[in-house]
Short mmCIF file of C-alpha atoms and ligand atoms in Angstrom, two decimals:
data_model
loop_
_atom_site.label_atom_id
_atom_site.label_comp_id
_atom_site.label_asym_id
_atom_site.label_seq_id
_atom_site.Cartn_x
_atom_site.Cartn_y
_atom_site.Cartn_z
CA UNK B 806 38.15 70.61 -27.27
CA UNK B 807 41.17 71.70 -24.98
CA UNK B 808 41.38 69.48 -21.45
CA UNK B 809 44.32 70.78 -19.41
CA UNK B 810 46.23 68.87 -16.78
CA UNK B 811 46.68 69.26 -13.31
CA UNK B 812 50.01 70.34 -13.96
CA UNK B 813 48.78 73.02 -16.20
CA UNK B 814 47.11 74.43 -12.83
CA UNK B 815 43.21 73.72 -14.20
CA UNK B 816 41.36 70.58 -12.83
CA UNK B 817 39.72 68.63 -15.60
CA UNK B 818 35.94 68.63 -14.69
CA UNK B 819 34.53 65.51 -12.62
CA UNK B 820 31.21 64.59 -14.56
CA UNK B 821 29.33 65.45 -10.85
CA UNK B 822 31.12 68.55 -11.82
CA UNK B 823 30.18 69.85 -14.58
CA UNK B 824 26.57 71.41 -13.97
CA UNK B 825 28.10 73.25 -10.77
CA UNK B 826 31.22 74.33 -12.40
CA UNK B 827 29.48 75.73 -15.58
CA UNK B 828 27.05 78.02 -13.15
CA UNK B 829 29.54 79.02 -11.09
CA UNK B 830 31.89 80.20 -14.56
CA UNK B 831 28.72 81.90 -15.69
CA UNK B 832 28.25 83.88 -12.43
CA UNK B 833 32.05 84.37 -12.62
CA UNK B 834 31.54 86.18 -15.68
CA UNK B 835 28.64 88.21 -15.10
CA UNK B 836 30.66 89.47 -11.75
CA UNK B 837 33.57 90.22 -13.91
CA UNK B 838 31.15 92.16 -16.48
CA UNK B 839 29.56 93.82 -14.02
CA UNK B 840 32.77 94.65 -12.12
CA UNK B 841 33.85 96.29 -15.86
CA UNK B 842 30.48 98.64 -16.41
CA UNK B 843 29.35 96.47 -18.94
CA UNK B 844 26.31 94.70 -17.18
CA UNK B 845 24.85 97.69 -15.94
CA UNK B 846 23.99 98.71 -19.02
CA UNK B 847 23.03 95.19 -20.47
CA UNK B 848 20.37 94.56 -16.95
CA UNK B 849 19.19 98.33 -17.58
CA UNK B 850 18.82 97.36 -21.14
CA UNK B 851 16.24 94.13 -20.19
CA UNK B 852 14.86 96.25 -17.24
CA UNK B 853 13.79 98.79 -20.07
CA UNK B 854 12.65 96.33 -21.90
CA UNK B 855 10.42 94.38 -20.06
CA UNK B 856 9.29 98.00 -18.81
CA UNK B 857 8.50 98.87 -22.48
CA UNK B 858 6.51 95.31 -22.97
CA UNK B 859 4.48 96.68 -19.86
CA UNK B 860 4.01 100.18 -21.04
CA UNK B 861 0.47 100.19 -21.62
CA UNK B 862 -0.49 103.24 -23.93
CA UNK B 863 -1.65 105.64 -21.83
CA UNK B 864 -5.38 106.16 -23.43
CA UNK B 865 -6.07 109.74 -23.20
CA UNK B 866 -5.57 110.47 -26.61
CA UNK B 867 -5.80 109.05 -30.43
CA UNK B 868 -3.84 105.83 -31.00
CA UNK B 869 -0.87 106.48 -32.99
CA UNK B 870 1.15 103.62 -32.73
CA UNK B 871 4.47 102.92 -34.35
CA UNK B 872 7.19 100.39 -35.70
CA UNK B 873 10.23 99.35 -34.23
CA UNK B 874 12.81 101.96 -36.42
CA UNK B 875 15.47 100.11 -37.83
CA UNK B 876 17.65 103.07 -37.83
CA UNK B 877 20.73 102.97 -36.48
CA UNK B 878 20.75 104.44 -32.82
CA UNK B 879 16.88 105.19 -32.97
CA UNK B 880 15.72 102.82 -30.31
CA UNK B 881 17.48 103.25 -27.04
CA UNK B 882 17.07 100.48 -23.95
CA UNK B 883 17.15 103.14 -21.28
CA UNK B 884 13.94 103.42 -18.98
CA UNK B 885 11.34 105.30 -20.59
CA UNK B 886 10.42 108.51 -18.41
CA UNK B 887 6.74 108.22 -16.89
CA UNK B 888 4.08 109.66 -18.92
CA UNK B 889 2.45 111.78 -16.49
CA UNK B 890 6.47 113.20 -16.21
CA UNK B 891 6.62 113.87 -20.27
CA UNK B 892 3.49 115.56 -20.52
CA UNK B 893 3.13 117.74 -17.32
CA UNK B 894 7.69 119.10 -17.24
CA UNK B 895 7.43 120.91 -20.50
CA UNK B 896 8.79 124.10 -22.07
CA UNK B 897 6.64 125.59 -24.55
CA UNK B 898 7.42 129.56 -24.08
CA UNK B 899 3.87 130.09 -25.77
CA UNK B 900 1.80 128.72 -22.86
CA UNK B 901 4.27 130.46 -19.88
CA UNK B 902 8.00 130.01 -18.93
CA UNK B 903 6.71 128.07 -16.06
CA UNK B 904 7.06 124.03 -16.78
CA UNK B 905 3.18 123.13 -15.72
CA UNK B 906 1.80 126.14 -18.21
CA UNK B 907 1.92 124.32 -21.02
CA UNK B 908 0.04 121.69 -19.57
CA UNK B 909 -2.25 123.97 -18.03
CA UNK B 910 -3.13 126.18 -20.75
CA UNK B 911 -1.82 124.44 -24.46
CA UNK B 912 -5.44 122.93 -24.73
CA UNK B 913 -6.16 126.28 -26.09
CA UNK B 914 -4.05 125.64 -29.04
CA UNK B 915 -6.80 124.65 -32.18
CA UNK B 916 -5.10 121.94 -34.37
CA UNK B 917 -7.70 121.17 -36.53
CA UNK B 918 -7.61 122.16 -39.34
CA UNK B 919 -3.56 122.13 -39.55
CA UNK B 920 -1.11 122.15 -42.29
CA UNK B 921 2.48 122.82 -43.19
CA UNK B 922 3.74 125.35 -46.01
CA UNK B 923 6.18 124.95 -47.57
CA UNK B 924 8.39 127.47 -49.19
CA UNK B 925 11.77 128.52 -50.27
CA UNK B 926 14.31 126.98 -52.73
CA UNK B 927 12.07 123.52 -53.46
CA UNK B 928 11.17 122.67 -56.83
CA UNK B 929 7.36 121.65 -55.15
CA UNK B 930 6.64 124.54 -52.81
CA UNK B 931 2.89 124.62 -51.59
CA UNK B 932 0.48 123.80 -48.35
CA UNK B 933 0.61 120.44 -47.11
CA UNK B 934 -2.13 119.32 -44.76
CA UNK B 935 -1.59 117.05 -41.55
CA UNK B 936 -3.92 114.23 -42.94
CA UNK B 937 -1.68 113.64 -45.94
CA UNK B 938 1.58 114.62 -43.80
CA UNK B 939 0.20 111.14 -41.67
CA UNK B 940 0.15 109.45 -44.43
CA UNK B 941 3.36 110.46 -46.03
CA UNK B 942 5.35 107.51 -44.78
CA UNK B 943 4.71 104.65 -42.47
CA UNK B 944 5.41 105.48 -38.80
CA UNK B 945 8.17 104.14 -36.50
CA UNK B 946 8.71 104.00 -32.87
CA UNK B 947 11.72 105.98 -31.79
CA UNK B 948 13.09 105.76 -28.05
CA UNK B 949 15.06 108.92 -28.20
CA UNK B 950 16.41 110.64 -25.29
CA UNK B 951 16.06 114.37 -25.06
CA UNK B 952 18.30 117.09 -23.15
CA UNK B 953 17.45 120.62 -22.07
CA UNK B 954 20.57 122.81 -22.16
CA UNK B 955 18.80 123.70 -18.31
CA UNK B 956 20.26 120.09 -17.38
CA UNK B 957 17.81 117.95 -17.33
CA UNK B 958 16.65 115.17 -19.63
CA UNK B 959 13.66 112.41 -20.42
CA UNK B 960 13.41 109.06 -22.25
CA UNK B 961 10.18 109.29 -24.78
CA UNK B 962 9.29 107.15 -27.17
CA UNK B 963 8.39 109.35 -30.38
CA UNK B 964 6.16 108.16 -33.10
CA UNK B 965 6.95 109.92 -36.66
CA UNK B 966 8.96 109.34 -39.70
CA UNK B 967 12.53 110.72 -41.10
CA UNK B 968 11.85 114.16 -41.73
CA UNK B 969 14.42 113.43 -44.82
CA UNK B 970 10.81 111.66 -46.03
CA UNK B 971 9.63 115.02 -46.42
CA UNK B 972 12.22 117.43 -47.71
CA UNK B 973 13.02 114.34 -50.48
CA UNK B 974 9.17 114.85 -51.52
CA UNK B 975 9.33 118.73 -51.72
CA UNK B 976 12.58 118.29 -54.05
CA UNK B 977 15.40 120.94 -52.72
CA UNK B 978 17.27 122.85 -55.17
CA UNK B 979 21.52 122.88 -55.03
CA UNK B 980 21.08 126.41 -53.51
CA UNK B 981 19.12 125.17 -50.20
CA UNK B 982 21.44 124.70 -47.88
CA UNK B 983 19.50 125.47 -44.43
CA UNK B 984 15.86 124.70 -43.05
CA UNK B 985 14.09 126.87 -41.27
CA UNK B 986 11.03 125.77 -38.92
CA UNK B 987 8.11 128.79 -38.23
CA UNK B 988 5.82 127.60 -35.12
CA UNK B 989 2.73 128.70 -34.47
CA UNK B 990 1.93 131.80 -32.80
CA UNK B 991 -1.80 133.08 -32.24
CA UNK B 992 -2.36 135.51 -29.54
CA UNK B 993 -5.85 134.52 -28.60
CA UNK B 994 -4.92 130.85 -28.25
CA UNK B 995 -1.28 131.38 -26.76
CA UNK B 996 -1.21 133.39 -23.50
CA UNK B 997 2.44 133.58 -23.69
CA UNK B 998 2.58 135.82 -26.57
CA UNK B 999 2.47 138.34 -24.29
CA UNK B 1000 5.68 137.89 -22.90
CA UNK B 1001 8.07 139.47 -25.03
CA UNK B 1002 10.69 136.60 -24.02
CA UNK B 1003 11.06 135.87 -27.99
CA UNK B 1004 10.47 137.57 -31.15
CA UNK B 1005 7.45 135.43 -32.05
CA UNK B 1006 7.20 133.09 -33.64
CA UNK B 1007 9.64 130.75 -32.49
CA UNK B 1008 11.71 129.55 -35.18
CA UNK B 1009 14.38 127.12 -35.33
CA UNK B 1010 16.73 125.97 -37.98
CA UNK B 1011 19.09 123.04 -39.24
CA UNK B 1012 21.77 122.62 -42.05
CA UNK B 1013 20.77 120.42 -44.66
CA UNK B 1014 22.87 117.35 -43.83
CA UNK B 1015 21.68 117.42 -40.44
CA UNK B 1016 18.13 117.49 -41.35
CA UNK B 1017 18.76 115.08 -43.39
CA UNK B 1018 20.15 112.90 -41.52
CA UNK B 1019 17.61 109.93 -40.59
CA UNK B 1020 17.82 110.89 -37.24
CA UNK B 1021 16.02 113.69 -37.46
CA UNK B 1022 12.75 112.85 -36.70
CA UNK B 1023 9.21 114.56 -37.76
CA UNK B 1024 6.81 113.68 -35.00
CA UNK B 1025 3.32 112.96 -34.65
CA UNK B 1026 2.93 111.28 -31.96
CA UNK B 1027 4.52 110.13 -28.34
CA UNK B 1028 3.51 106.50 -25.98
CA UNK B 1029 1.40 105.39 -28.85
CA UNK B 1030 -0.87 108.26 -29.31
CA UNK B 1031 -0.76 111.72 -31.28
CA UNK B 1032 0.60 114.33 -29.52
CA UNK B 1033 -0.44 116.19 -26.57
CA UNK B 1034 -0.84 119.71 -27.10
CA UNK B 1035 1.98 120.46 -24.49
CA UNK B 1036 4.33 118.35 -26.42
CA UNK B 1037 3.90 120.42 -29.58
CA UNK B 1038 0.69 119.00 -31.55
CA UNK B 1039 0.49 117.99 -33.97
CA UNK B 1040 3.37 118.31 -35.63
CA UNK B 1041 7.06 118.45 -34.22
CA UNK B 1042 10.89 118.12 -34.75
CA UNK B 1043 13.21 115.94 -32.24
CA UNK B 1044 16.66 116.27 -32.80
CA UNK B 1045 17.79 113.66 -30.37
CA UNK B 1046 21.89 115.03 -30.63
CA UNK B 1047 20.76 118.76 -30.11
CA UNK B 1048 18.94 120.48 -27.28
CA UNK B 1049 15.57 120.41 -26.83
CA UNK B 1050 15.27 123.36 -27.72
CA UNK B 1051 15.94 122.44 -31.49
CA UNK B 1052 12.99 120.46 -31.42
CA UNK B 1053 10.57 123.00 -32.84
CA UNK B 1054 6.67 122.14 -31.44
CA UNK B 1055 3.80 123.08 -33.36
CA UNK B 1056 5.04 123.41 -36.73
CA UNK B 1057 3.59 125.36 -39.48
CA UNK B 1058 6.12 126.51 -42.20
CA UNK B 1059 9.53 125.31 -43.17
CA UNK B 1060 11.72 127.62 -45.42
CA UNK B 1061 14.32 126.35 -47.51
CA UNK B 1062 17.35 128.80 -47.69
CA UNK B 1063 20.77 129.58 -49.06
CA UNK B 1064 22.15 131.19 -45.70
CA UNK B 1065 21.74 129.74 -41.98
CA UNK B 1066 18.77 131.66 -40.87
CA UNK B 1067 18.32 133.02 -37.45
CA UNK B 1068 16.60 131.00 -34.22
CA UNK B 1069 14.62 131.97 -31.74
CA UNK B 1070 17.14 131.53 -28.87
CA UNK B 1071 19.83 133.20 -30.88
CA UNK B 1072 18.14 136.03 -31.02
CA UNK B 1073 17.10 136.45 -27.76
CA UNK B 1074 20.97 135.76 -26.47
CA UNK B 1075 23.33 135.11 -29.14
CA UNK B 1076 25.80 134.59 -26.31
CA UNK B 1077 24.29 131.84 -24.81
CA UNK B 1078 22.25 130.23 -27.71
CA UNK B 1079 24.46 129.36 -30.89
CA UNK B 1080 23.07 128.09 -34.12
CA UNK B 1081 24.63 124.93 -33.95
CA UNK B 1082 23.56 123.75 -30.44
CA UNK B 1083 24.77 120.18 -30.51
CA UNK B 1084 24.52 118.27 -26.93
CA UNK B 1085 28.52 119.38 -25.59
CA UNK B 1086 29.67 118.55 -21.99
CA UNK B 1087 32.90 120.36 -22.85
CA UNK B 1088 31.09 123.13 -23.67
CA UNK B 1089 29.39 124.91 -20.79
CA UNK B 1090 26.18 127.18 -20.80
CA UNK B 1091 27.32 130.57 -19.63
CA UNK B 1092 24.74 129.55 -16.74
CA UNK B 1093 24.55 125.84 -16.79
CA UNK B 1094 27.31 123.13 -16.73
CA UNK B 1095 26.66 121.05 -19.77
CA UNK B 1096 28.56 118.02 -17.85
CA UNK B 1097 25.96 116.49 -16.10
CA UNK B 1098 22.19 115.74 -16.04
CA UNK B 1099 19.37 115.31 -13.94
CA UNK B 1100 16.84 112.68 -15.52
CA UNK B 1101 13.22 113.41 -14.74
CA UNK B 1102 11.96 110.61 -12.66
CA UNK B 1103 15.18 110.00 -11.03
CA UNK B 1104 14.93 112.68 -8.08
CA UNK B 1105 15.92 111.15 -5.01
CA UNK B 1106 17.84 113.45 -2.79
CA UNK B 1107 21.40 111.04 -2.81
CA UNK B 1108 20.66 109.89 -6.77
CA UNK B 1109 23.94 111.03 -8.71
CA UNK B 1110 23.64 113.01 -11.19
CA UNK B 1111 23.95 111.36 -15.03
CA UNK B 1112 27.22 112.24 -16.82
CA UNK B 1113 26.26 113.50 -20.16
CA UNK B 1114 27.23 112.13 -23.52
CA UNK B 1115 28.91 113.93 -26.30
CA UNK B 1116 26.05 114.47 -29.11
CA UNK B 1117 23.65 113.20 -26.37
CA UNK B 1118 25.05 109.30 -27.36
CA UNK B 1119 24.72 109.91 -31.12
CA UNK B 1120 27.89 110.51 -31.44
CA UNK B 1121 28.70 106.96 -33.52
CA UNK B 1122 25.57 108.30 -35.84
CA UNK B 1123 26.01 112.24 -36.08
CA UNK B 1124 29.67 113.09 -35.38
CA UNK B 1125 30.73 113.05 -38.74
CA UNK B 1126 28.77 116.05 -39.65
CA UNK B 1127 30.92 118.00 -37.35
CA UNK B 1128 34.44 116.60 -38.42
CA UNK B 1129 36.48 119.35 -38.59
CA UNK B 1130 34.36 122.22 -36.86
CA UNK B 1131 35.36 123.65 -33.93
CA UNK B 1132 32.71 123.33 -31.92
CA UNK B 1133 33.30 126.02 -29.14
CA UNK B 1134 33.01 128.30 -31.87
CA UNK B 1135 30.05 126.70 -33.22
CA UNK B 1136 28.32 125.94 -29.90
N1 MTE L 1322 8.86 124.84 -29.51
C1 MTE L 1322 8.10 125.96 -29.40
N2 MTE L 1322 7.28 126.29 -30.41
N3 MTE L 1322 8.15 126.73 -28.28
C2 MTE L 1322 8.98 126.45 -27.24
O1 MTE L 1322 9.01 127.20 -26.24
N4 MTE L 1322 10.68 124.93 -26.33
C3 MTE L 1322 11.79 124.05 -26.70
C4 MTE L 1322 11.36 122.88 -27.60
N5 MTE L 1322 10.43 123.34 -28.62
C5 MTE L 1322 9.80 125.29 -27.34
C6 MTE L 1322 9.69 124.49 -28.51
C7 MTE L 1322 12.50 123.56 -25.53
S1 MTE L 1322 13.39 124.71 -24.66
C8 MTE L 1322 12.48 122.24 -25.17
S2 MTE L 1322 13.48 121.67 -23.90
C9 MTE L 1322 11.59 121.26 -25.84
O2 MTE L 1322 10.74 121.88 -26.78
C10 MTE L 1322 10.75 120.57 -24.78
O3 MTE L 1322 9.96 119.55 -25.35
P1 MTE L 1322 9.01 118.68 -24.40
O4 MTE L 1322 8.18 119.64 -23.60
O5 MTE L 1322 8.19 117.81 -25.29
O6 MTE L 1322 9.93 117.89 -23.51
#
């Protein structure tokens, strides 16, 4: 071990020292971390944590609990959003445009019986039903967080599988390039079908890679339990880099195609709503910056806003599936 002299301007430690001296260096460092940025995230990170440990599941609905994902970026430390917060702030056009319809009226929605079909350029096209879906692959915990291009954004912890589980069972052909996800649209169970806010059904889509990508998560269930109707039961996409919008609810075909098909959004306003849809802040929303967020739960009127991450903070994990696109162009 290194002593320095006196003359080398440190003192070598007195043995009465040495426990105050090490707790002072210790505090000296955590100052100097948290003057750098760095403990704010680590005491968030332990504040989320012990917050998680506490998170009872909220007991409303079945038990669908999850393991810890070992994928890379699936599990992030940040405070989970309250419950009541994730299940009563929703969009789900089918229910209302208003954020409490879906709550109000998705009970409606019959998911029993419920399958997914299957169909397109896949060497095992056919139905699949949601009881062998469940037991497909075993299910992990993801702590994802999600961001509406409207600006604001949550903290959920998702319970599903890769959906690259499922399109590796259904065996793509070399022609499929893009996925397309049909929801489900019934008029007597969906008031919003009236509107005529989008060509229903809502569809969204993905390239291959990116669905691929074991990010991409097919979801059952959210806080340990199958998902609430508002929250797209029973089946659902998150794709934690895109908007929330990409994260198709109540799933009940996915095509397999040679040619990007068309969404939902982009149809309604190709101008505002590209195919692509990748979480931007250099990119603005003809109506909404795309530089900042508000995160549900954190409404105080002097709270700052959030800055907003490139890809959402997947950037480490997804940004390679965008090298070379220009993404203004592909917004
Ligand atoms: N899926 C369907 N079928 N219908 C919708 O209106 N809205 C999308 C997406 N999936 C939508 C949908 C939008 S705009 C968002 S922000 C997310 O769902 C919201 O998911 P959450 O309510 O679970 O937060």
């Amino acid at each position: 071990m290194l002593i320095r002299t006196r003359d080398s301007g440190f003192d070598h430690p007195r043995s009465g020292d040495i426990t105050p001296r090490a707790v002072y260096q210790q505090r000296r460092e955590l100052l100097k971390t948290l003057a750098a940025g760095a403990a704010g995230g680590a005491l968030a990170a332990w504040a989320a944590r012990d917050a998680r440990a506490q998170t009872a599941r909220p007991g409303k609905l079945a038990p669908l609990p999850g393991a810890r994902s070992a994928v890379s970026g699936a599990v992030t430390m940040e405070k989970l959003t309250d419950h009541q917060d994730a299940t009563s702030y929703n969009n789900f056009y089918e229910f209302g445009t208003d954020k409490d319809d879906p709550a109000r009226h998705a009970h409606q929605m019959k998911t029993v019986p419920w399958s997914v079909e299957i169909e397109g350029l896949v060497n095992k096209p056919g139905r699949l039903a949601l009881e062998d879906l469940l037991k497909l692959k075993p299910m992990e915990e993801r702590v994802y967080r999600l961001r509406c291009v409207e600006g604001w954004s949550m903290v959920i912890p998702w319970v599903g599988y890769s959906l690259a589980e499922l399109i590796k069972r259904v065996e793509p052909q070399g022609s499929a390039k893009y996925l397309e996800f049909v929801t489900l649209a019934e008029n007597k169970q969906m008031p919003g079908l009236r509107s005529r806010v989008i060509d229903w059904p809502y569809t969204e889509g993905l390239r291959m890679d990116e669905a691929l990508h074991p990010l991409a998560l097919l979801t059952f269930g959210m806080y340990g339990e199958v998902l609430p109707h508002q929250n797209g039961a029973p089946v659902r996409l998150v794709v934690p880099w895109k908007y929330g919008f990409k994260s198709a609810k109540s799933i009940v075909k996915i095509r397999f195609l040679e040619q990007a098909p068309r969404t939902a959004w982009n149809k309604a306003a190709a101008n505002e709503y590209g195919f692509y849809s990748n979480v931007n802040p250099e990119v603005d929303h003809p109506r909404w910056s795309q530089a900042t967020e508000r995160r549900i739960g954190e409404d105080g009127l002097f709270t700052k806003k959030r800055k907003t991450l490139m890809f959402n903070g997947y950037e480490a994990q997804v940004g390679q599936l965008y090298a070379g696109m220009d993404l203004r162009k592909n917004y």
